[in-house]
Coordinates of C-alpha atoms in Angstrom, one line a residue:
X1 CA -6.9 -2.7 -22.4
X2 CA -4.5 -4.0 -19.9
X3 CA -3.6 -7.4 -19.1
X4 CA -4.9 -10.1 -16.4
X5 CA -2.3 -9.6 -13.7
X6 CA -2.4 -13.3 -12.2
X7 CA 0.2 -15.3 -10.2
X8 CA 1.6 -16.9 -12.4
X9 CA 2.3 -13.4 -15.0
X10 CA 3.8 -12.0 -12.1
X11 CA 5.9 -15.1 -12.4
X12 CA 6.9 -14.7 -15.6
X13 CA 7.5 -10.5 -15.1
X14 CA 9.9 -11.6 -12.3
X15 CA 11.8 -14.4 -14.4
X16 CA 12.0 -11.9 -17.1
X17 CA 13.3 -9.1 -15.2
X18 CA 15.6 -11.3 -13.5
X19 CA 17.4 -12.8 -17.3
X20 CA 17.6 -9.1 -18.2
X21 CA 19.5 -7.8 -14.7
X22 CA 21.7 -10.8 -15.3
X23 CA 22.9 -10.6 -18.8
X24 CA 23.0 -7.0 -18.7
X25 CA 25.3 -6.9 -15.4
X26 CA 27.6 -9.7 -16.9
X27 CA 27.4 -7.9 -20.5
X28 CA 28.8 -4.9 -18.5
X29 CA 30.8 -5.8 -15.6
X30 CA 32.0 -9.4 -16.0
X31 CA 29.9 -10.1 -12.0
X32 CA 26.6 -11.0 -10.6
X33 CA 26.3 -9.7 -8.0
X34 CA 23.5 -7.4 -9.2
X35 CA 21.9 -10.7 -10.0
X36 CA 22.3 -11.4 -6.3
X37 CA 20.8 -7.5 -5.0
X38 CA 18.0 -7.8 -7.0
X39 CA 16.8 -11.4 -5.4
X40 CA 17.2 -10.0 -1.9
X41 CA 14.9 -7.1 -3.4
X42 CA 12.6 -9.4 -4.3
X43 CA 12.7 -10.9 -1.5
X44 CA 12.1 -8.4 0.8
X45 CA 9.6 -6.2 -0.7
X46 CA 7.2 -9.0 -1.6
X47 CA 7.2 -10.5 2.0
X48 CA 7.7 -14.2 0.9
X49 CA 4.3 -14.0 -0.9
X50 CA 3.3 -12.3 -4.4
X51 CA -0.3 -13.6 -4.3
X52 CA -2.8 -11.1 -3.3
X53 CA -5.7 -11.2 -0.9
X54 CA -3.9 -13.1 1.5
X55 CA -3.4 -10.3 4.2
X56 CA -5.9 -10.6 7.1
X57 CA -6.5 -8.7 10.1
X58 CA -5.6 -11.0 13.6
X59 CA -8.5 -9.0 15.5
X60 CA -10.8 -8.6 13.5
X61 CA -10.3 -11.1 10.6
X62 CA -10.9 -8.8 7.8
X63 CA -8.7 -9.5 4.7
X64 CA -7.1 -7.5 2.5
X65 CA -5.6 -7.9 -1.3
X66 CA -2.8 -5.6 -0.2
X67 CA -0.3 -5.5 2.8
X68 CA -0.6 -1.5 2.9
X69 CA -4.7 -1.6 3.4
X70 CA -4.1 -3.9 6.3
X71 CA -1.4 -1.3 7.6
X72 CA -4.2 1.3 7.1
X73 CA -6.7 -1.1 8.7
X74 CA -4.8 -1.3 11.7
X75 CA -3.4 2.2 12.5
X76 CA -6.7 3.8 12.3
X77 CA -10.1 2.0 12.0
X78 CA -9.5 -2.1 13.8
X79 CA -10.8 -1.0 17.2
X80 CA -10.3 3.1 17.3
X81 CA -12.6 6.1 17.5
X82 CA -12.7 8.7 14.8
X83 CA -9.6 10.6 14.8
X84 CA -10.3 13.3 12.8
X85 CA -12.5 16.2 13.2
X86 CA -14.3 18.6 10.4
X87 CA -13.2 22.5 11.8
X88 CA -17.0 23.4 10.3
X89 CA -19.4 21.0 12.0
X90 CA -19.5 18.0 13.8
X91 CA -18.4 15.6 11.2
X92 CA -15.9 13.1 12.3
X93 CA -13.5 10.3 10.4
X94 CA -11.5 7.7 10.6
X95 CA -9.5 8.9 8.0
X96 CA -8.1 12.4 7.2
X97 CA -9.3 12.3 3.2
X98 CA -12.5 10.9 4.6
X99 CA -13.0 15.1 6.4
X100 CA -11.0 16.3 2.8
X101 CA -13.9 14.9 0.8
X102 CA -16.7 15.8 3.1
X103 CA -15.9 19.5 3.3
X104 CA -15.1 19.9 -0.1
X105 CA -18.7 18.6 -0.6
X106 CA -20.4 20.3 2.0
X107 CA -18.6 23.4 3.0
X108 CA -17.6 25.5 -0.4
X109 CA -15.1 27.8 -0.7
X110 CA -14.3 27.0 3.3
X111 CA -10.7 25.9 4.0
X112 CA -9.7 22.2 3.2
X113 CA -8.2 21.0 6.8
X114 CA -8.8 18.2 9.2
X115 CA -8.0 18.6 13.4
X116 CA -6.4 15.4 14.5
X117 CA -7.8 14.9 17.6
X118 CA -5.6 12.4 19.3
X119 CA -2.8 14.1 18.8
X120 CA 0.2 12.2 20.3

């Protein structure tokens, strides 16, 4: 069974990550500034934020737990046709692996491939 991941274990991940970069650094090289690398890292790649759930869609208002679903959210489905095409029948998606699943469950032993049809 794995653990709760809540806001304040994250915490505690990140605090103990950080003790381990910093004695192991000093331990080895007498400097910090790995000490210093690793908070711009954590910086950056949590966007200022480690809480989940707190991405939301400016058109549409939808939220998301994750910054990469809002990405996905608003590169092909806030606002835009179906973009991609089934090459067997009229089936169309918003999403390539959407056509992936639907011809491997309705067209057997036919080719797995989606036509992008807004090519740019």
């Amino acid at each position: 069974m794995q653990a709760e991941t809540t806001p304040e274990r994250i915490e505690l991940q990140k605090a103990a990550l950080y003790n381990h970069t910093y004695f192991v650094d000093v331990a080895s090289t007498g400097t910090t500034s790995h000490r210093r690398r690793f908070r711009t890292r954590i910086r950056t790649t949590t966007g200022g934020t480690s809480s989940p759930g707190t991405y939301e869609c400016h058109k549409c208002r939808k939220i998301y737990k994750w910054y990469r679903g809002l990405h996905r959210h608003l590169e092909y489905e806030c606002g835009k046709t179906p973009r991609f095409k089934c090459p067997h029948c009229v089936y169309i998606g918003k999403h390539r692996s959407h056509v992936y699943s639907h011809i491997k469950s309705n067209h057997f032993n036919r080719p797995v491939y989606a036509i992008d049809i807004q090519q740019d």
